[in-house]
Amino acid sequence: MQDGTLLAAVDLGSNSFRLEIGRHALGHIERVSYTKEMVRQGAGLDEQKRLTPEAMQRGWECLARFGERLQGFPAQHVRAVATQTLREAVNRDEFLSRGSEVLGYPISVISGPEEARLIYQGAAYSLPPSDEKRLVVDIGGRSTELILGQGYHTRQVASFPVGSVSWSLRYFPDGAFSRASLQTAQIAAQAVLEEALNGFPRSSWDTAYGTSGTANAIAEVLHAHGEPDGLIRREGLQWLCEQLLAAQNAANLRLPGLKEDRRAVVGGGVAALCAIFELLQIPEMRIADGALRQGALRDMVQHQEHHDARRVTIGALMQRFAADAPQAQRVQATAARLYEQAKRYVGITDPLQLRAPLLEWACELHEIGCLISHNDSHHHGAYVLQHSDIAGFTQSELMHMSALVLGQRGKLRKVEAYLGDNEFALQLLSLRLAVLLCHARREPDFRSLQLRAKPDKWSLRASPDWAEQHPQSAYLLNEEVQQWARTARVFQFKVAQPKLEAAGAR
């Protein structure tokens, strides 16, 4: 990536939406601007897990303002990610559709473990290089992420549905603090976080770091009280709990260092952090400046410099599920070639548009279900992808790859809901044809094969010689025509008529 390139990350959190713009320079990312708006979308999630119209409107208005600032940014230089509230919201698609439109860039919902991975990336790059084993804690509005890592690499990640907004609404609904409610909130958080004891024992880390809103807000209050800057200690947390009890209500809370927009949710954040200190036996926690936004920026640099975490993930999945690597490579290369042919046929020459990374990765993983059972292996593979928390991928990307793996063979009715998307449909056709052409598990003969794509139909053309030499493939291609005939799409397999000899033509 060239020095001077501007990158932008949009973080749709449960409490606030944030926009971070950075400039890539000499391997680092320098902050250009930072904007934060308290949207409190997490507080707009009703009992049926639906975002209220008011909460959605607040989010859209904020995203429209962010979109104005981002005008002119190339799509590959902007990453917008949504976290726990939109993971939970049953009507999230309605919000995301309109939100992506007003922002001007697609918004992806990421899983809890993927959020944790990005948080660690942001934290690690904000800290001095060190070989220490780090525990990073991020208490957000509706979820808490715990990460173990060393250097720039994560070793263990976990996400728990405990957050400053959700806990404040549940245990301090009217803002009132009592010793009983504070204790109940802390015990409830410990109950949810208790499984972290197995994955994050005290012996597994040297230094604990807190990052993002809650930890920063608490550290600022404690610093104003006289504690060392950027440090949270048990005694300081106990003092802060007593201040909440003395105020009796969040509306009465007046503490130096506590920002106005934090007062309503500080109770839930303090209870969650106390629970984590107690469970994980943390004596003190330092503050790391980097978090999710910085991790997303760093991830964009790594993607473009070919250090993509997704590439590592794909390799690990192939190894774990004993995928046939040579066959996966054959299918991937064949699908990529067919896809490029179809794109070039309509005049596209941009190298970025001639590749479809999700298609290529789905090709590599198309047989992972075989380890479970050869019968319906495409179903098993799709299930694994749909229900796994896989580093580097958003939930929408996993759903896309899962649908490709599911639809790689057999009837198309099972992926009918996706076929209205022209891009997905072309990727699926490319994968199905690649699986078909590689059925003998050897390099397919591409001589004279040409995939042409028009808006209303696709056609694969072959020479008479090719059809004669590959009768099984020709038979399977004619069967494929029949499968697509049952959909709204048209696919044709055409064998060119042999040219008459000049003498016979007279």
Short mmCIF file of C-alpha atoms in Angstrom, two decimals, residues 10-498:
data_model
loop_
_atom_site.label_atom_id
_atom_site.label_comp_id
_atom_site.label_asym_id
_atom_site.label_seq_id
_atom_site.Cartn_x
_atom_site.Cartn_y
_atom_site.Cartn_z
CA VAL A 10 -16.71 2.86 10.80
CA ASP A 11 -17.59 1.08 14.06
CA LEU A 12 -21.33 0.66 14.69
CA GLY A 13 -21.25 -0.06 18.40
CA SER A 14 -24.15 -0.57 20.77
CA ASN A 15 -23.56 2.71 22.56
CA SER A 16 -21.86 4.90 19.95
CA PHE A 17 -20.97 5.00 16.27
CA ARG A 18 -17.39 6.00 15.49
CA LEU A 19 -15.54 7.05 12.36
CA GLU A 20 -11.75 6.82 12.28
CA ILE A 21 -9.75 8.08 9.31
CA GLY A 22 -6.05 7.26 9.14
CA ARG A 23 -3.19 7.78 6.74
CA HIS A 24 -0.86 4.90 5.91
CA ALA A 25 2.74 6.02 6.29
CA LEU A 26 5.92 3.94 6.57
CA GLY A 27 4.09 0.86 7.81
CA HIS A 28 2.06 2.80 10.39
CA ILE A 29 -1.39 4.37 10.40
CA GLU A 30 -1.51 7.98 11.55
CA ARG A 31 -4.83 9.38 12.74
CA VAL A 32 -6.25 12.06 10.46
CA SER A 33 -9.62 12.52 12.13
CA TYR A 34 -11.94 10.84 14.62
CA THR A 35 -15.68 11.32 15.06
CA LYS A 36 -17.89 9.77 17.71
CA GLU A 37 -21.66 10.06 18.09
CA MET A 38 -23.71 8.61 20.95
CA VAL A 39 -26.43 6.75 19.08
CA ARG A 40 -27.38 4.35 21.91
CA GLN A 41 -28.69 1.81 19.46
CA GLY A 42 -28.37 -0.95 22.05
CA ALA A 43 -30.93 0.81 24.21
CA GLY A 44 -33.33 0.72 21.27
CA LEU A 45 -33.53 -3.09 21.15
CA ASP A 46 -36.95 -4.13 22.47
CA GLU A 47 -37.95 -7.36 24.21
CA GLN A 48 -38.56 -9.06 20.86
CA LYS A 49 -34.98 -8.18 19.81
CA ARG A 50 -36.23 -5.65 17.29
CA LEU A 51 -34.64 -2.26 16.78
CA THR A 52 -37.22 0.45 17.33
CA PRO A 53 -37.93 2.88 14.47
CA GLU A 54 -36.42 5.66 16.60
CA ALA A 55 -33.18 3.71 17.17
CA MET A 56 -32.87 2.94 13.47
CA GLN A 57 -33.50 6.57 12.55
CA ARG A 58 -30.79 7.76 14.95
CA GLY A 59 -28.37 5.33 13.35
CA TRP A 60 -29.26 6.31 9.78
CA GLU A 61 -28.88 10.01 10.51
CA CYS A 62 -25.43 9.42 12.01
CA LEU A 63 -24.36 7.25 9.07
CA ALA A 64 -25.52 9.91 6.62
CA ARG A 65 -23.20 12.40 8.32
CA PHE A 66 -20.34 9.90 8.21
CA GLY A 67 -21.11 9.24 4.55
CA GLU A 68 -20.71 12.92 3.71
CA ARG A 69 -17.24 12.88 5.26
CA LEU A 70 -16.28 9.75 3.31
CA GLN A 71 -17.29 10.94 -0.14
CA GLY A 72 -14.56 10.15 -2.64
CA PHE A 73 -13.00 7.27 -0.67
CA PRO A 74 -12.46 4.14 -2.80
CA ALA A 75 -14.61 1.24 -1.62
CA GLN A 76 -11.55 -0.89 -0.80
CA HIS A 77 -10.32 1.81 1.60
CA VAL A 78 -13.43 1.86 3.81
CA ARG A 79 -14.56 -0.83 6.22
CA ALA A 80 -17.79 -0.53 8.20
CA VAL A 81 -18.51 -3.16 10.86
CA ALA A 82 -21.45 -3.69 13.21
CA THR A 83 -21.25 -5.56 16.49
CA GLN A 84 -23.47 -7.04 19.22
CA THR A 85 -26.67 -5.02 18.85
CA LEU A 86 -26.96 -5.83 15.17
CA ARG A 87 -25.89 -9.41 15.81
CA GLU A 88 -28.96 -9.68 18.01
CA ALA A 89 -31.48 -7.55 16.10
CA VAL A 90 -33.97 -9.68 14.16
CA ASN A 91 -34.71 -6.74 11.84
CA ARG A 92 -31.07 -5.93 11.20
CA ASP A 93 -31.39 -6.41 7.43
CA GLU A 94 -33.78 -3.48 7.26
CA PHE A 95 -31.33 -1.28 9.13
CA LEU A 96 -28.28 -2.48 7.19
CA SER A 97 -29.89 -2.01 3.79
CA ARG A 98 -30.77 1.62 4.43
CA GLY A 99 -27.63 2.22 6.49
CA SER A 100 -25.31 1.01 3.72
CA GLU A 101 -27.16 3.23 1.27
CA VAL A 102 -26.82 6.44 3.29
CA LEU A 103 -23.23 5.67 4.31
CA GLY A 104 -22.31 4.90 0.71
CA TYR A 105 -20.41 1.72 1.64
CA PRO A 106 -21.47 -1.80 2.68
CA ILE A 107 -21.86 -2.50 6.38
CA SER A 108 -20.92 -5.97 7.63
CA VAL A 109 -22.01 -7.63 10.87
CA ILE A 110 -19.03 -9.39 12.43
CA SER A 111 -19.09 -12.26 14.91
CA GLY A 112 -17.96 -11.86 18.51
CA PRO A 113 -14.67 -13.74 17.98
CA GLU A 114 -13.96 -11.70 14.83
CA GLU A 115 -14.64 -8.52 16.81
CA ALA A 116 -12.20 -9.76 19.44
CA ARG A 117 -9.53 -10.46 16.83
CA LEU A 118 -9.80 -6.94 15.40
CA ILE A 119 -9.76 -5.43 18.89
CA TYR A 120 -6.52 -7.22 19.67
CA GLN A 121 -4.98 -6.05 16.39
CA GLY A 122 -5.84 -2.46 17.28
CA ALA A 123 -4.54 -2.79 20.83
CA ALA A 124 -1.34 -4.61 19.88
CA TYR A 125 -0.31 -2.02 17.29
CA SER A 126 -0.89 0.79 19.80
CA LEU A 127 1.43 -0.78 22.39
CA PRO A 128 5.24 -0.93 22.37
CA PRO A 129 6.65 -4.11 20.78
CA SER A 130 6.98 -6.78 23.45
CA ASP A 131 7.07 -10.54 23.94
CA GLU A 132 4.82 -10.31 26.98
CA LYS A 133 1.67 -12.42 27.06
CA ARG A 134 -1.27 -10.02 27.00
CA LEU A 135 -4.85 -10.22 28.18
CA VAL A 136 -6.98 -7.60 26.41
CA VAL A 137 -10.44 -6.76 27.76
CA ASP A 138 -12.99 -4.72 25.84
CA ILE A 139 -16.34 -3.99 27.52
CA GLY A 140 -18.71 -2.61 24.92
CA GLY A 141 -22.35 -1.62 25.08
CA ARG A 142 -23.79 -5.13 24.80
CA SER A 143 -20.82 -7.49 24.71
CA THR A 144 -17.44 -8.07 26.32
CA GLU A 145 -14.49 -9.43 24.37
CA LEU A 146 -11.54 -11.20 25.99
CA ILE A 147 -8.37 -11.91 24.03
CA LEU A 148 -5.08 -13.59 24.83
CA GLY A 149 -2.21 -12.73 22.55
CA GLN A 150 1.50 -12.24 22.20
CA GLY A 151 3.07 -9.70 19.89
CA TYR A 152 0.62 -9.17 17.03
CA HIS A 153 -0.86 -12.66 17.16
CA THR A 154 -3.97 -13.81 19.03
CA ARG A 155 -3.99 -17.15 20.82
CA GLN A 156 -7.47 -17.21 22.35
CA VAL A 157 -10.56 -15.08 21.77
CA ALA A 158 -14.02 -15.07 23.32
CA SER A 159 -17.10 -12.86 23.32
CA PHE A 160 -19.74 -12.69 26.06
CA PRO A 161 -23.16 -10.94 26.07
CA VAL A 162 -22.31 -8.58 28.92
CA GLY A 163 -22.07 -4.84 28.28
CA SER A 164 -22.38 -1.41 29.85
CA VAL A 165 -25.68 -0.59 28.10
CA SER A 166 -27.40 -3.95 28.51
CA TRP A 167 -26.33 -4.32 32.17
CA SER A 168 -27.35 -0.76 33.01
CA LEU A 169 -30.79 -1.27 31.47
CA ARG A 170 -31.27 -4.60 33.19
CA TYR A 171 -29.96 -3.92 36.69
CA PHE A 172 -30.23 -0.13 37.00
CA PRO A 173 -33.25 0.55 34.76
CA ASP A 174 -34.19 3.85 36.40
CA GLY A 175 -30.59 4.85 37.07
CA ALA A 176 -30.86 3.97 40.77
CA PHE A 177 -27.86 2.43 42.55
CA SER A 178 -28.08 0.32 45.67
CA ARG A 179 -25.64 -2.08 47.26
CA ALA A 180 -27.99 -4.96 46.42
CA SER A 181 -28.43 -4.01 42.74
CA LEU A 182 -24.71 -3.45 42.29
CA GLN A 183 -23.94 -6.83 43.83
CA THR A 184 -26.62 -8.55 41.75
CA ALA A 185 -25.26 -7.01 38.55
CA GLN A 186 -21.74 -8.14 39.39
CA ILE A 187 -22.82 -11.70 40.27
CA ALA A 188 -24.86 -11.94 37.05
CA ALA A 189 -21.87 -10.83 35.01
CA GLN A 190 -19.66 -13.39 36.75
CA ALA A 191 -22.19 -16.12 35.93
CA VAL A 192 -22.04 -15.28 32.22
CA LEU A 193 -18.26 -14.82 32.18
CA GLU A 194 -17.45 -17.85 34.33
CA GLU A 195 -16.48 -20.06 31.40
CA ALA A 196 -13.61 -17.63 30.75
CA LEU A 197 -11.80 -19.20 33.68
CA ASN A 198 -10.88 -22.19 31.52
CA GLY A 199 -9.61 -20.22 28.52
CA PHE A 200 -8.03 -17.25 30.30
CA PRO A 201 -6.41 -18.52 33.53
CA ARG A 202 -4.13 -16.17 35.45
CA SER A 203 -1.11 -18.24 34.44
CA SER A 204 -1.71 -17.57 30.72
CA TRP A 205 -0.93 -13.83 30.68
CA ASP A 206 1.57 -11.37 32.07
CA THR A 207 -0.22 -8.01 31.72
CA ALA A 208 -3.89 -7.09 31.45
CA TYR A 209 -5.00 -4.26 29.16
CA GLY A 210 -8.36 -2.55 28.89
CA THR A 211 -9.48 -0.85 25.74
CA SER A 212 -12.40 1.11 24.26
CA GLY A 213 -15.15 3.10 25.96
CA THR A 214 -15.81 1.54 29.37
CA ALA A 215 -12.20 0.96 30.38
CA ASN A 216 -11.14 4.38 29.15
CA ALA A 217 -14.01 6.13 30.93
CA ILE A 218 -13.24 4.41 34.24
CA ALA A 219 -9.51 5.09 33.92
CA GLU A 220 -10.19 8.81 33.31
CA VAL A 221 -12.36 9.07 36.42
CA LEU A 222 -9.75 7.29 38.53
CA HIS A 223 -6.98 9.50 37.16
CA ALA A 224 -8.97 12.60 38.08
CA HIS A 225 -9.26 11.10 41.58
CA GLY A 226 -5.47 10.81 41.83
CA GLU A 227 -4.71 7.36 40.42
CA PRO A 228 -1.83 6.95 37.92
CA ASP A 229 -2.78 7.84 34.37
CA GLY A 230 -3.93 4.91 32.23
CA LEU A 231 -4.18 2.46 35.13
CA ILE A 232 -7.14 0.73 36.84
CA ARG A 233 -6.53 -0.96 40.20
CA ARG A 234 -8.85 -2.96 42.46
CA GLU A 235 -8.82 -0.24 45.11
CA GLY A 236 -9.83 2.33 42.52
CA LEU A 237 -12.78 0.20 41.38
CA GLN A 238 -13.92 -0.24 44.99
CA TRP A 239 -13.75 3.53 45.48
CA LEU A 240 -15.79 4.08 42.30
CA CYS A 241 -18.48 1.66 43.49
CA GLU A 242 -18.79 3.68 46.70
CA GLN A 243 -19.23 6.85 44.66
CA LEU A 244 -22.11 5.26 42.75
CA LEU A 245 -23.77 4.25 46.00
CA ALA A 246 -23.27 7.71 47.49
CA ALA A 247 -24.89 9.34 44.44
CA GLN A 248 -27.81 6.86 44.63
CA ASN A 249 -28.79 7.64 41.03
CA ALA A 250 -26.90 8.12 37.77
CA ALA A 251 -28.61 11.49 37.36
CA ASN A 252 -26.89 12.69 40.54
CA LEU A 253 -23.47 11.36 39.63
CA ARG A 254 -20.95 14.19 39.34
CA LEU A 255 -17.39 12.90 39.15
CA PRO A 256 -14.37 14.72 37.70
CA GLY A 257 -13.32 12.96 34.51
CA LEU A 258 -16.76 11.40 33.86
CA LYS A 259 -18.23 12.62 30.60
CA GLU A 260 -21.89 13.44 30.42
CA ASP A 261 -22.62 10.80 27.78
CA ARG A 262 -21.21 8.08 30.06
CA ARG A 263 -23.26 8.73 33.18
CA ALA A 264 -26.26 6.65 32.10
CA VAL A 265 -24.23 3.50 31.43
CA VAL A 266 -21.36 3.73 33.89
CA GLY A 267 -23.11 1.46 36.42
CA GLY A 268 -23.29 -1.50 34.06
CA GLY A 269 -19.70 -0.94 32.93
CA VAL A 270 -18.35 -0.80 36.49
CA ALA A 271 -20.25 -3.98 37.47
CA ALA A 272 -18.90 -5.85 34.44
CA LEU A 273 -15.31 -4.73 35.05
CA CYS A 274 -15.49 -5.65 38.75
CA ALA A 275 -16.71 -9.11 37.74
CA ILE A 276 -13.79 -9.55 35.34
CA PHE A 277 -11.24 -8.37 37.91
CA GLU A 278 -12.64 -10.86 40.42
CA LEU A 279 -12.96 -13.84 38.07
CA LEU A 280 -9.59 -13.52 36.36
CA GLN A 281 -7.69 -12.36 39.46
CA ILE A 282 -6.53 -9.14 37.84
CA PRO A 283 -4.51 -6.95 40.23
CA GLU A 284 -4.36 -4.00 37.84
CA MET A 285 -5.21 -3.16 34.24
CA ARG A 286 -3.40 -0.81 31.89
CA ILE A 287 -5.12 1.13 29.11
CA ALA A 288 -4.34 0.41 25.45
CA ASP A 289 -5.26 3.18 23.03
CA GLY A 290 -6.09 0.99 20.04
CA ALA A 291 -9.32 -0.95 19.65
CA LEU A 292 -11.76 -2.21 17.02
CA ARG A 293 -11.45 0.76 14.66
CA GLN A 294 -7.67 0.66 14.57
CA GLY A 295 -7.79 -3.10 14.11
CA ALA A 296 -10.10 -2.70 11.10
CA LEU A 297 -7.71 -0.14 9.57
CA ARG A 298 -4.74 -2.44 10.12
CA ASP A 299 -6.68 -5.35 8.61
CA MET A 300 -7.25 -3.38 5.39
CA VAL A 301 -3.50 -2.80 5.08
CA GLN A 302 -2.80 -6.49 5.63
CA HIS A 303 -5.42 -7.51 3.06
CA GLN A 304 -3.81 -5.36 0.40
CA GLU A 305 -0.30 -6.44 1.37
CA HIS A 306 -1.31 -10.11 1.08
CA HIS A 307 -1.06 -10.83 4.81
CA ASP A 308 -4.78 -11.52 4.84
CA ALA A 309 -5.95 -13.31 8.00
CA ARG A 310 -8.61 -14.98 5.87
CA ARG A 311 -5.94 -16.76 3.84
CA VAL A 312 -4.56 -18.29 7.05
CA THR A 313 -8.07 -19.27 8.16
CA ILE A 314 -8.83 -21.04 4.88
CA GLY A 315 -5.62 -23.03 5.11
CA ALA A 316 -6.38 -24.05 8.69
CA LEU A 317 -9.90 -25.19 7.77
CA MET A 318 -8.62 -27.24 4.84
CA GLN A 319 -6.12 -28.93 7.12
CA ARG A 320 -8.62 -29.51 9.93
CA PHE A 321 -11.17 -31.11 7.61
CA ALA A 322 -8.59 -33.04 5.56
CA ALA A 323 -9.61 -31.41 2.28
CA ASP A 324 -8.03 -32.75 -0.91
CA ALA A 325 -5.74 -29.79 -1.64
CA PRO A 326 -4.91 -30.67 -5.27
CA GLN A 327 -8.60 -31.08 -6.12
CA ALA A 328 -9.47 -27.85 -4.31
CA GLN A 329 -6.82 -26.05 -6.35
CA ARG A 330 -8.13 -27.53 -9.60
CA VAL A 331 -11.69 -26.48 -8.85
CA GLN A 332 -10.57 -23.02 -7.74
CA ALA A 333 -8.48 -22.41 -10.86
CA THR A 334 -11.27 -23.67 -13.13
CA ALA A 335 -13.98 -21.59 -11.47
CA ALA A 336 -11.77 -18.49 -11.52
CA ARG A 337 -11.08 -18.97 -15.23
CA LEU A 338 -14.77 -19.39 -16.08
CA TYR A 339 -15.73 -16.40 -13.96
CA GLU A 340 -13.10 -14.24 -15.65
CA GLN A 341 -14.27 -15.36 -19.10
CA ALA A 342 -17.84 -14.32 -18.29
CA LYS A 343 -16.74 -10.96 -16.94
CA ARG A 344 -14.50 -10.20 -19.91
CA TYR A 345 -17.32 -11.11 -22.29
CA VAL A 346 -19.29 -8.07 -21.09
CA GLY A 347 -16.27 -5.79 -21.38
CA ILE A 348 -14.90 -5.79 -17.83
CA THR A 349 -11.10 -5.54 -17.68
CA ASP A 350 -10.44 -4.18 -14.17
CA PRO A 351 -8.31 -6.86 -12.42
CA LEU A 352 -10.20 -6.32 -9.15
CA GLN A 353 -13.54 -7.06 -10.84
CA LEU A 354 -12.19 -10.11 -12.63
CA ARG A 355 -11.60 -11.87 -9.31
CA ALA A 356 -14.12 -13.06 -6.75
CA PRO A 357 -12.25 -13.94 -3.51
CA LEU A 358 -15.32 -15.44 -1.83
CA LEU A 359 -15.82 -17.75 -4.81
CA GLU A 360 -12.16 -18.78 -4.74
CA TRP A 361 -12.28 -19.53 -1.00
CA ALA A 362 -15.56 -21.42 -1.36
CA CYS A 363 -13.87 -23.54 -4.05
CA GLU A 364 -11.04 -24.37 -1.68
CA LEU A 365 -13.52 -25.38 1.02
CA HIS A 366 -16.11 -27.07 -1.17
CA GLU A 367 -15.21 -30.57 0.06
CA ILE A 368 -14.71 -29.94 3.79
CA GLY A 369 -18.02 -31.68 4.49
CA CYS A 370 -16.59 -34.95 3.16
CA LEU A 371 -14.82 -35.54 6.47
CA ILE A 372 -18.23 -35.76 8.15
CA SER A 373 -19.88 -37.86 5.45
CA HIS A 374 -19.61 -38.23 1.69
CA ASN A 375 -23.38 -38.40 1.52
CA ASP A 376 -24.69 -34.84 1.37
CA SER A 377 -21.18 -33.53 1.95
CA HIS A 378 -22.18 -30.18 0.45
CA HIS A 379 -24.83 -29.82 3.16
CA HIS A 380 -22.30 -30.63 5.87
CA GLY A 381 -19.73 -28.20 4.46
CA ALA A 382 -22.29 -25.42 4.23
CA TYR A 383 -23.35 -26.03 7.84
CA VAL A 384 -19.76 -25.83 9.07
CA LEU A 385 -19.25 -22.49 7.33
CA GLN A 386 -22.57 -21.03 8.41
CA HIS A 387 -22.18 -21.93 12.08
CA SER A 388 -18.46 -21.34 12.66
CA ASP A 389 -16.76 -18.26 14.06
CA ILE A 390 -13.96 -17.99 11.52
CA ALA A 391 -11.23 -15.36 11.86
CA GLY A 392 -11.22 -12.64 9.23
CA PHE A 393 -14.72 -13.15 7.85
CA THR A 394 -17.93 -11.23 8.44
CA GLN A 395 -21.19 -13.08 8.96
CA SER A 396 -22.46 -12.04 5.54
CA GLU A 397 -19.27 -13.37 3.91
CA LEU A 398 -19.66 -16.70 5.70
CA MET A 399 -23.31 -16.92 4.61
CA HIS A 400 -22.26 -16.19 1.02
CA MET A 401 -19.60 -18.92 1.01
CA SER A 402 -21.93 -21.32 2.80
CA ALA A 403 -24.58 -20.84 0.11
CA LEU A 404 -22.00 -21.43 -2.64
CA VAL A 405 -20.82 -24.66 -1.00
CA LEU A 406 -24.42 -25.78 -0.50
CA GLY A 407 -25.34 -25.08 -4.12
CA GLN A 408 -22.23 -26.62 -5.71
CA ARG A 409 -24.23 -29.60 -6.98
CA GLY A 410 -27.70 -31.03 -7.09
CA LYS A 411 -30.96 -29.13 -7.25
CA LEU A 412 -30.83 -25.35 -7.18
CA ARG A 413 -34.01 -24.95 -5.19
CA LYS A 414 -32.03 -25.07 -1.93
CA VAL A 415 -30.28 -21.79 -2.81
CA GLU A 416 -33.17 -20.21 -4.68
CA ALA A 417 -33.30 -17.26 -2.27
CA TYR A 418 -29.80 -16.21 -3.39
CA LEU A 419 -30.26 -16.55 -7.14
CA GLY A 420 -31.82 -13.12 -7.55
CA ASP A 421 -28.36 -11.67 -6.94
CA ASN A 422 -26.63 -11.60 -10.34
CA GLU A 423 -23.13 -11.71 -8.87
CA PHE A 424 -23.90 -14.67 -6.60
CA ALA A 425 -25.63 -16.54 -9.43
CA LEU A 426 -22.62 -16.18 -11.73
CA GLN A 427 -20.26 -17.29 -8.97
CA LEU A 428 -22.46 -20.32 -8.27
CA LEU A 429 -22.56 -21.27 -11.96
CA SER A 430 -18.76 -20.97 -12.13
CA LEU A 431 -18.38 -23.24 -9.09
CA ARG A 432 -20.88 -25.83 -10.33
CA LEU A 433 -19.25 -25.97 -13.76
CA ALA A 434 -15.80 -26.25 -12.16
CA VAL A 435 -16.90 -29.15 -9.94
CA LEU A 436 -18.46 -30.80 -12.97
CA LEU A 437 -15.44 -30.33 -15.26
CA CYS A 438 -13.08 -31.61 -12.55
CA HIS A 439 -15.23 -34.67 -11.79
CA ALA A 440 -12.39 -37.04 -12.79
CA ARG A 441 -10.10 -35.29 -10.29
CA ARG A 442 -7.63 -34.19 -12.93
CA GLU A 443 -6.97 -30.99 -14.84
CA PRO A 444 -9.90 -30.24 -17.15
CA ASP A 445 -9.42 -29.71 -20.87
CA PHE A 446 -10.16 -26.05 -21.52
CA ARG A 447 -9.52 -26.12 -25.25
CA SER A 448 -12.38 -24.32 -27.02
CA LEU A 449 -14.43 -23.89 -23.82
CA GLN A 450 -15.82 -20.39 -23.43
CA LEU A 451 -18.35 -19.11 -20.87
CA ARG A 452 -20.37 -16.16 -22.07
CA ALA A 453 -22.63 -14.17 -19.79
CA LYS A 454 -25.43 -11.85 -20.78
CA PRO A 455 -27.95 -10.25 -18.44
CA ASP A 456 -30.66 -12.66 -19.59
CA LYS A 457 -28.71 -15.88 -20.11
CA TRP A 458 -25.39 -17.71 -19.90
CA SER A 459 -23.90 -20.08 -22.42
CA LEU A 460 -20.92 -22.42 -22.36
CA ARG A 461 -19.60 -23.12 -25.85
CA ALA A 462 -17.47 -26.07 -26.88
CA SER A 463 -16.09 -27.50 -30.12
CA PRO A 464 -17.37 -30.80 -31.60
CA ASP A 465 -13.96 -32.36 -30.94
CA TRP A 466 -14.15 -31.44 -27.26
CA ALA A 467 -17.60 -32.97 -26.87
CA GLU A 468 -16.48 -36.17 -28.60
CA GLN A 469 -13.38 -36.51 -26.48
CA HIS A 470 -15.18 -35.77 -23.20
CA PRO A 471 -18.57 -37.50 -23.49
CA GLN A 472 -19.09 -37.76 -19.72
CA SER A 473 -18.46 -34.06 -19.20
CA ALA A 474 -20.74 -33.21 -22.12
CA TYR A 475 -23.47 -35.40 -20.62
CA LEU A 476 -23.11 -33.70 -17.21
CA LEU A 477 -23.22 -30.27 -18.84
CA ASN A 478 -26.50 -31.13 -20.54
CA GLU A 479 -27.83 -32.25 -17.15
CA GLU A 480 -26.73 -28.89 -15.74
CA VAL A 481 -28.80 -27.13 -18.40
CA GLN A 482 -31.87 -28.96 -17.06
CA GLN A 483 -31.15 -27.88 -13.47
CA TRP A 484 -31.03 -24.20 -14.42
CA ALA A 485 -34.17 -24.60 -16.58
CA ARG A 486 -36.09 -25.03 -13.31
CA THR A 487 -35.04 -21.53 -12.19
CA ALA A 488 -35.56 -18.05 -13.59
CA ARG A 489 -32.02 -18.22 -14.99
CA VAL A 490 -31.10 -19.56 -18.43
CA PHE A 491 -27.96 -21.63 -18.98
CA GLN A 492 -27.14 -23.20 -22.32
CA PHE A 493 -24.45 -25.67 -23.36
CA LYS A 494 -23.70 -25.26 -27.04
CA VAL A 495 -21.53 -27.50 -29.18
CA ALA A 496 -20.50 -25.67 -32.34
CA GLN A 497 -21.52 -27.30 -35.60
CA PRO A 498 -18.56 -28.74 -37.59
#
